[in-house]
């Protein structure tokens, strides 16, 4: 038996612009296009003062959506043996993986974390029924469950929504978004989750009979196999309440 525990970490994460950088870059682009800045100095200072202090925290949406590491565990248990008339091998494998999603429980009592659980069983058995009759049975089965947010795992919203657009939630704990942008965290955390379940079973049985007592080198085999697989997808989706907040 052996147990393995590990963690996964992104090799490279984008550096997101903060509220001040976004407004300054917006001014640069606007001035290039129209010959003047969108936010003059007075408006810029007022906007930043309101956003960074009262109504629009400097939100790094990527940090709110993704944590720094994901975790996985794997357990393997196997045993084999033999006697005068029987030989066997059995392997059981269990794996669990918890993903990179952050703040997955900011909702009404469920989790939108990306998770994968898998249980596998493999068995090989050989039996000498008589000196001339042999049986072999092979069995392989797997149970798998995969969960993800019902909105999917695409993080494009985190790239499109500025840090100064709006806070995550209002003072009375209501999601916030604007007419221009959807709240990226609410999109992943507050719209339900989807669970995929798979069940697979493969089995075969072989009976071999040595018939050399009748004809030298003659033998016969009977093979029976059974394959079965099923897949279920259960999606629980909902909408969330939100408030508009404008500076």
Tab-separated table of C-alpha atoms in Angstrom:
chain	number	residue	atom	x	y	z
A	1	UNK	CA	0.000	0.000	0.000
A	2	UNK	CA	1.157	3.544	-0.644
A	3	UNK	CA	-0.251	7.046	-0.211
A	4	UNK	CA	0.805	10.097	-2.203
A	5	UNK	CA	-0.123	13.701	-1.431
A	6	UNK	CA	0.774	16.598	-3.682
A	7	UNK	CA	-0.080	20.091	-4.766
A	8	UNK	CA	-0.212	21.878	-8.090
A	9	UNK	CA	0.769	25.489	-8.669
A	10	UNK	CA	0.391	27.623	-11.815
A	11	UNK	CA	3.706	28.146	-13.570
A	12	UNK	CA	2.780	31.670	-14.620
A	13	UNK	CA	-0.010	34.040	-13.600
A	14	UNK	CA	-0.857	37.349	-15.300
A	15	UNK	CA	-0.181	40.525	-13.353
A	16	UNK	CA	-3.444	42.453	-13.278
A	17	UNK	CA	-3.656	46.259	-13.374
A	18	UNK	CA	-4.856	47.878	-10.159
A	19	UNK	CA	-7.424	50.702	-10.048
A	20	UNK	CA	-4.898	53.518	-10.426
A	21	UNK	CA	-3.083	51.807	-13.304
A	22	UNK	CA	-6.357	51.110	-15.098
A	23	UNK	CA	-7.527	54.723	-14.925
A	24	UNK	CA	-4.154	56.055	-16.070
A	25	UNK	CA	-4.002	53.611	-18.979
A	26	UNK	CA	-7.612	54.434	-19.896
A	27	UNK	CA	-6.628	58.099	-19.995
A	28	UNK	CA	-3.663	57.313	-22.254
A	29	UNK	CA	-5.786	55.369	-24.732
A	30	UNK	CA	-8.570	57.957	-24.694
A	31	UNK	CA	-6.115	60.796	-25.251
A	32	UNK	CA	-4.520	58.927	-28.142
A	33	UNK	CA	-7.927	58.488	-29.769
A	34	UNK	CA	-9.625	61.831	-29.001
A	35	UNK	CA	-6.819	64.240	-28.142
A	36	UNK	CA	-7.854	64.700	-24.500
A	37	UNK	CA	-7.986	62.643	-21.321
A	38	UNK	CA	-11.239	61.109	-20.128
A	39	UNK	CA	-10.525	61.755	-16.438
A	40	UNK	CA	-9.067	65.175	-15.696
A	41	UNK	CA	-6.942	65.512	-12.563
A	42	UNK	CA	-9.849	66.563	-10.356
A	43	UNK	CA	-12.140	63.787	-11.610
A	44	UNK	CA	-9.336	61.228	-11.419
A	45	UNK	CA	-8.571	62.049	-7.790
A	46	UNK	CA	-12.269	62.057	-6.909
A	47	UNK	CA	-12.837	58.714	-8.669
A	48	UNK	CA	-9.876	57.061	-6.994
A	49	UNK	CA	-10.823	58.511	-3.643
A	50	UNK	CA	-14.332	57.087	-3.921
A	51	UNK	CA	-13.265	53.758	-5.432
A	52	UNK	CA	-10.389	52.974	-3.144
A	53	UNK	CA	-11.990	54.145	0.071
A	54	UNK	CA	-15.769	53.872	-0.034
A	55	UNK	CA	-17.494	52.081	-2.876
A	56	UNK	CA	-15.061	50.399	-5.269
A	57	UNK	CA	-12.202	48.517	-3.577
A	58	UNK	CA	-9.150	47.809	-5.661
A	59	UNK	CA	-10.222	44.274	-6.643
A	60	UNK	CA	-7.800	41.817	-8.190
A	61	UNK	CA	-10.409	39.574	-9.788
A	62	UNK	CA	-7.921	36.858	-10.693
A	63	UNK	CA	-6.834	36.521	-7.062
A	64	UNK	CA	-10.475	36.378	-5.981
A	65	UNK	CA	-11.197	33.599	-8.470
A	66	UNK	CA	-8.028	31.495	-8.183
A	67	UNK	CA	-6.073	30.308	-5.196
A	68	UNK	CA	-2.338	29.717	-5.288
A	69	UNK	CA	-2.399	25.908	-5.208
A	70	UNK	CA	-4.562	22.874	-5.899
A	71	UNK	CA	-4.271	19.602	-3.970
A	72	UNK	CA	-4.423	15.946	-4.884
A	73	UNK	CA	-4.212	12.669	-2.988
A	74	UNK	CA	-3.779	9.121	-4.221
A	75	UNK	CA	-4.096	5.818	-2.378
A	76	UNK	CA	-3.040	2.491	-3.891
A	77	UNK	CA	-3.634	-0.875	-2.225
A	78	UNK	CA	-2.654	-4.094	-3.999
A	79	UNK	CA	-2.102	-7.693	-3.018
A	80	UNK	CA	-1.351	-10.888	-4.864
A	81	UNK	CA	-0.739	-14.502	-4.033
A	82	UNK	CA	-0.879	-18.052	-5.236
A	83	UNK	CA	-1.524	-21.552	-4.027
A	84	UNK	CA	-1.240	-24.916	-5.685
A	85	UNK	CA	-4.353	-24.354	-7.755
A	86	UNK	CA	-5.041	-20.613	-7.647
A	87	UNK	CA	-3.272	-17.335	-8.513
A	88	UNK	CA	-4.706	-13.862	-7.902
A	89	UNK	CA	-3.903	-10.151	-8.089
A	90	UNK	CA	-6.062	-7.259	-6.816
A	91	UNK	CA	-5.424	-3.509	-7.127
A	92	UNK	CA	-7.521	-0.686	-5.662
A	93	UNK	CA	-6.816	2.953	-6.500
A	94	UNK	CA	-8.482	6.057	-5.035
A	95	UNK	CA	-7.662	9.593	-6.185
A	96	UNK	CA	-9.025	12.972	-5.184
A	97	UNK	CA	-8.220	16.329	-6.752
A	98	UNK	CA	-9.360	19.738	-5.515
A	99	UNK	CA	-8.896	22.563	-7.976
A	100	UNK	CA	-7.752	26.166	-8.121
A	101	UNK	CA	-11.092	27.904	-7.568
A	102	UNK	CA	-11.155	30.444	-4.728
A	103	UNK	CA	-14.045	31.727	-2.583
A	104	UNK	CA	-16.217	28.791	-3.650
A	105	UNK	CA	-18.613	28.932	-0.695
A	106	UNK	CA	-19.819	32.546	-0.886
A	107	UNK	CA	-23.348	31.325	-1.591
A	108	UNK	CA	-26.262	29.533	0.076
A	109	UNK	CA	-24.518	26.447	1.414
A	110	UNK	CA	-22.920	24.663	-1.543
A	111	UNK	CA	-19.442	24.526	-3.046
A	112	UNK	CA	-18.467	25.389	-6.622
A	113	UNK	CA	-14.925	24.039	-6.305
A	114	UNK	CA	-13.574	22.009	-9.211
A	115	UNK	CA	-13.221	18.489	-7.783
A	116	UNK	CA	-12.443	15.064	-9.189
A	117	UNK	CA	-12.874	11.801	-7.261
A	118	UNK	CA	-12.108	8.407	-8.738
A	119	UNK	CA	-12.202	4.837	-7.404
A	120	UNK	CA	-10.748	2.023	-9.511
A	121	UNK	CA	-10.677	-1.727	-8.937
A	122	UNK	CA	-8.762	-4.316	-10.944
A	123	UNK	CA	-8.751	-8.048	-10.249
A	124	UNK	CA	-7.151	-11.022	-12.041
A	125	UNK	CA	-7.887	-14.587	-10.928
A	126	UNK	CA	-6.704	-17.914	-12.328
A	127	UNK	CA	-7.952	-21.264	-11.021
A	128	UNK	CA	-6.974	-24.792	-11.982
A	129	UNK	CA	-10.328	-26.543	-11.634
A	130	UNK	CA	-8.818	-29.867	-12.664
A	131	UNK	CA	-5.496	-30.848	-14.184
A	132	UNK	CA	-6.938	-30.184	-17.630
A	133	UNK	CA	-9.537	-27.481	-16.909
A	134	UNK	CA	-8.516	-23.906	-16.160
A	135	UNK	CA	-10.519	-20.718	-15.510
A	136	UNK	CA	-9.416	-17.090	-15.769
A	137	UNK	CA	-11.449	-14.090	-14.678
A	138	UNK	CA	-10.486	-10.441	-15.200
A	139	UNK	CA	-12.417	-7.561	-13.682
A	140	UNK	CA	-11.943	-3.805	-14.012
A	141	UNK	CA	-14.319	-1.179	-12.656
A	142	UNK	CA	-14.242	2.568	-12.109
A	143	UNK	CA	-16.447	5.120	-10.369
A	144	UNK	CA	-15.730	8.761	-11.196
A	145	UNK	CA	-17.263	12.046	-10.076
A	146	UNK	CA	-16.323	15.452	-11.467
A	147	UNK	CA	-17.736	18.748	-10.202
A	148	UNK	CA	-17.395	22.273	-11.560
A	149	UNK	CA	-19.310	25.586	-11.434
A	150	UNK	CA	-22.403	25.538	-13.625
A	151	UNK	CA	-20.972	28.636	-15.350
A	152	UNK	CA	-17.886	26.635	-16.363
A	153	UNK	CA	-14.209	27.221	-15.664
A	154	UNK	CA	-13.504	29.984	-18.175
A	155	UNK	CA	-11.811	32.946	-16.452
A	156	UNK	CA	-12.232	35.479	-19.267
A	157	UNK	CA	-14.400	37.751	-17.105
A	158	UNK	CA	-11.482	38.237	-14.710
A	159	UNK	CA	-9.454	39.721	-17.581
A	160	UNK	CA	-12.211	42.017	-18.808
A	161	UNK	CA	-13.520	43.614	-15.603
A	162	UNK	CA	-11.361	46.524	-14.328
A	163	UNK	CA	-10.130	46.530	-10.750
A	164	UNK	CA	-11.984	49.808	-10.126
A	165	UNK	CA	-15.297	48.739	-11.690
A	166	UNK	CA	-17.119	47.827	-8.453
A	167	UNK	CA	-16.605	45.991	-5.153
A	168	UNK	CA	-17.298	42.274	-4.762
A	169	UNK	CA	-20.268	42.866	-2.460
A	170	UNK	CA	-22.077	45.847	-1.020
A	171	UNK	CA	-22.081	46.819	2.660
A	172	UNK	CA	-25.280	44.777	3.168
A	173	UNK	CA	-23.683	41.619	1.655
A	174	UNK	CA	-25.276	41.788	-1.809
A	175	UNK	CA	-23.329	41.024	-4.982
A	176	UNK	CA	-22.421	44.114	-6.980
A	177	UNK	CA	-22.055	44.613	-10.727
A	178	UNK	CA	-22.661	47.302	-13.320
A	179	UNK	CA	-24.563	47.696	-16.545
A	180	UNK	CA	-21.286	47.253	-18.407
A	181	UNK	CA	-19.633	44.401	-16.476
A	182	UNK	CA	-20.743	41.162	-14.813
A	183	UNK	CA	-19.288	40.307	-11.396
A	184	UNK	CA	-16.704	37.564	-12.197
A	185	UNK	CA	-16.770	36.002	-8.738
A	186	UNK	CA	-20.573	35.912	-8.534
A	187	UNK	CA	-20.649	34.327	-11.987
A	188	UNK	CA	-18.587	31.353	-10.768
A	189	UNK	CA	-19.685	31.114	-7.136
A	190	UNK	CA	-23.374	32.015	-7.021
A	191	UNK	CA	-24.859	30.302	-10.086
A	192	UNK	CA	-24.837	26.692	-8.917
A	193	UNK	CA	-22.725	23.713	-9.866
A	194	UNK	CA	-22.640	20.725	-12.194
A	195	UNK	CA	-21.746	17.131	-11.261
A	196	UNK	CA	-20.714	14.477	-13.786
A	197	UNK	CA	-20.786	10.844	-12.648
A	198	UNK	CA	-19.361	7.943	-14.639
A	199	UNK	CA	-19.611	4.228	-13.919
A	200	UNK	CA	-17.643	1.651	-15.895
A	201	UNK	CA	-17.362	-2.128	-15.552
A	202	UNK	CA	-15.437	-4.550	-17.774
A	203	UNK	CA	-15.402	-8.271	-16.955
A	204	UNK	CA	-14.457	-11.424	-18.819
A	205	UNK	CA	-14.337	-15.123	-17.963
A	206	UNK	CA	-12.385	-17.755	-19.898
A	207	UNK	CA	-12.680	-21.519	-19.465
A	208	UNK	CA	-9.933	-23.609	-21.071
A	209	UNK	CA	-10.120	-27.389	-21.531
A	210	UNK	CA	-7.168	-29.495	-22.586
A	211	UNK	CA	-8.406	-32.205	-24.998
A	212	UNK	CA	-5.047	-33.768	-25.827
A	213	UNK	CA	-6.262	-37.033	-24.361
A	214	UNK	CA	-8.384	-37.337	-27.516
A	215	UNK	CA	-6.201	-35.609	-30.088
A	216	UNK	CA	-2.664	-34.460	-29.420
A	217	UNK	CA	-2.475	-30.649	-29.087
A	218	UNK	CA	-6.254	-30.184	-29.137
A	219	UNK	CA	-7.882	-27.732	-26.701
A	220	UNK	CA	-11.068	-25.712	-26.431
A	221	UNK	CA	-11.902	-22.322	-24.878
A	222	UNK	CA	-15.137	-20.651	-23.867
A	223	UNK	CA	-15.033	-16.865	-23.355
A	224	UNK	CA	-17.748	-14.688	-21.850
A	225	UNK	CA	-17.428	-10.917	-21.450
A	226	UNK	CA	-19.576	-8.150	-20.047
A	227	UNK	CA	-18.997	-4.412	-20.622
A	228	UNK	CA	-21.145	-1.765	-19.030
A	229	UNK	CA	-20.778	2.004	-18.786
A	230	UNK	CA	-23.073	4.839	-17.783
A	231	UNK	CA	-22.761	8.605	-17.465
A	232	UNK	CA	-24.962	11.054	-15.573
A	233	UNK	CA	-24.768	14.844	-15.598
A	234	UNK	CA	-26.655	16.712	-12.879
A	235	UNK	CA	-26.672	20.512	-13.116
A	236	UNK	CA	-28.104	22.717	-10.389
A	237	UNK	CA	-28.213	26.282	-11.684
A	238	UNK	CA	-29.701	29.480	-10.339
A	239	UNK	CA	-29.520	33.255	-10.678
A	240	UNK	CA	-28.234	35.618	-8.008
A	241	UNK	CA	-29.433	38.976	-6.737
A	242	UNK	CA	-27.157	41.951	-7.257
A	243	UNK	CA	-26.997	45.694	-6.779
A	244	UNK	CA	-25.792	48.459	-9.088
A	245	UNK	CA	-23.309	50.857	-7.521
A	246	UNK	CA	-21.984	53.820	-9.491
A	247	UNK	CA	-19.418	56.364	-8.273
